[in-house]
């Protein structure tokens, strides 16, 4: 039989616990049992190759849930929706996620044009827009957009690294650039010019494409006609594969440098023809899942075990699965740093407090680090070239200008 003291203690304890309404107000998207996270990604449309990232995110959070969840045993309710790589759809779906579904925050939304379309909205509502899946330099602007943070290296930084390589390997190069006509592509042009410095006149031709274009054939012809013996392609997978194949069809053999976002063997190299990409240069920060040197690597074995259990039947050669694993592990790290305080403010605070996080899929010497003034989590890369069967690293880990 309960005595009066026991009943009183129970009453006081119940009063001390936050009510469901109070919890919802303090930590939107969070209940005693779950945390709701939103995501938009192109499972269809011109950027559909990146759907592999969303599927890896889904699988990763399933793994986290099976291991007990986060924040006091809360399970992650991850809502990933297709935006077709279309900014209007991204706006519509993001508003639904925030206002109708009531997510705590948006994680790993993909695409420079699509995520740009919702950045002001997210910041005005003070909803974290975390680890945006694009390397546009503008995702690292805590002064003006304190609720938005990228993850991968800045495209400008990457292009600066390519400029350093060109100046050393081919100082008399006649450079041509193919770029997507948005912040994604323009960041490469800007970074390349910054890296070339006083020698930016080495760039003799710049051609752009729209994501609605059927092909980039005319742009490839234009670069060849301009006498470009070095070409930087800043394109998403669909157009990157087209560029590699068109160059081969024209017997056009410049020094070809490819954006890191389009180096997947599964979605770019195989469709373009592995033999057509021999000698192509890029830069990496993640371990290449097709590279024999990582066959017995403990970190990649951890990723392979994840793929076997949580993504059975998925393409083991798809680099975007490695990306999804790495960025999701970073998100898990942040949520665990939050403890049981899963308020939006604390999630953002912890995202900006990552101290040299070593992920199993990052190249040796590259770590994830952030601060209140540094919203560029990864800032180093290493050059690599395609051998015909694998990407082979060369040189050392370097950063941009």
Short mmCIF file of N, CA, C and O in Angstrom, two decimals, residues 9 51 53 90 141 196 250 343 369:
data_model
loop_
_atom_site.label_atom_id
_atom_site.label_comp_id
_atom_site.label_asym_id
_atom_site.label_seq_id
_atom_site.Cartn_x
_atom_site.Cartn_y
_atom_site.Cartn_z
N UNK A 9 5.90 12.16 -3.30
CA UNK A 9 7.12 12.13 -4.12
C UNK A 9 6.78 11.88 -5.59
O UNK A 9 7.35 12.48 -6.49
N UNK A 51 20.46 9.88 -55.58
CA UNK A 51 19.51 9.19 -54.73
C UNK A 51 20.17 8.13 -53.87
O UNK A 51 19.67 7.77 -52.80
N UNK A 53 22.71 8.50 -52.10
CA UNK A 53 23.06 9.11 -50.82
C UNK A 53 21.88 9.02 -49.87
O UNK A 53 22.04 8.65 -48.69
N UNK A 90 11.68 21.57 -54.12
CA UNK A 90 12.42 21.57 -52.86
C UNK A 90 11.76 22.50 -51.86
O UNK A 90 11.62 22.18 -50.68
N UNK A 141 28.86 30.22 -44.12
CA UNK A 141 28.70 31.66 -43.86
C UNK A 141 27.92 31.87 -42.56
O UNK A 141 26.77 32.30 -42.57
N UNK A 196 44.83 30.30 -59.87
CA UNK A 196 45.78 30.68 -60.94
C UNK A 196 46.40 32.05 -60.69
O UNK A 196 47.49 32.35 -61.19
N UNK A 250 35.00 12.20 -80.06
CA UNK A 250 35.66 13.21 -80.89
C UNK A 250 37.17 12.98 -80.96
O UNK A 250 37.88 13.74 -81.61
N UNK A 343 17.22 20.41 -28.46
CA UNK A 343 16.65 21.66 -28.96
C UNK A 343 17.38 22.04 -30.24
O UNK A 343 18.53 21.66 -30.46
N UNK A 369 36.15 19.02 -38.70
CA UNK A 369 36.30 19.99 -37.60
C UNK A 369 35.49 21.24 -37.91
O UNK A 369 35.48 21.73 -39.04
#
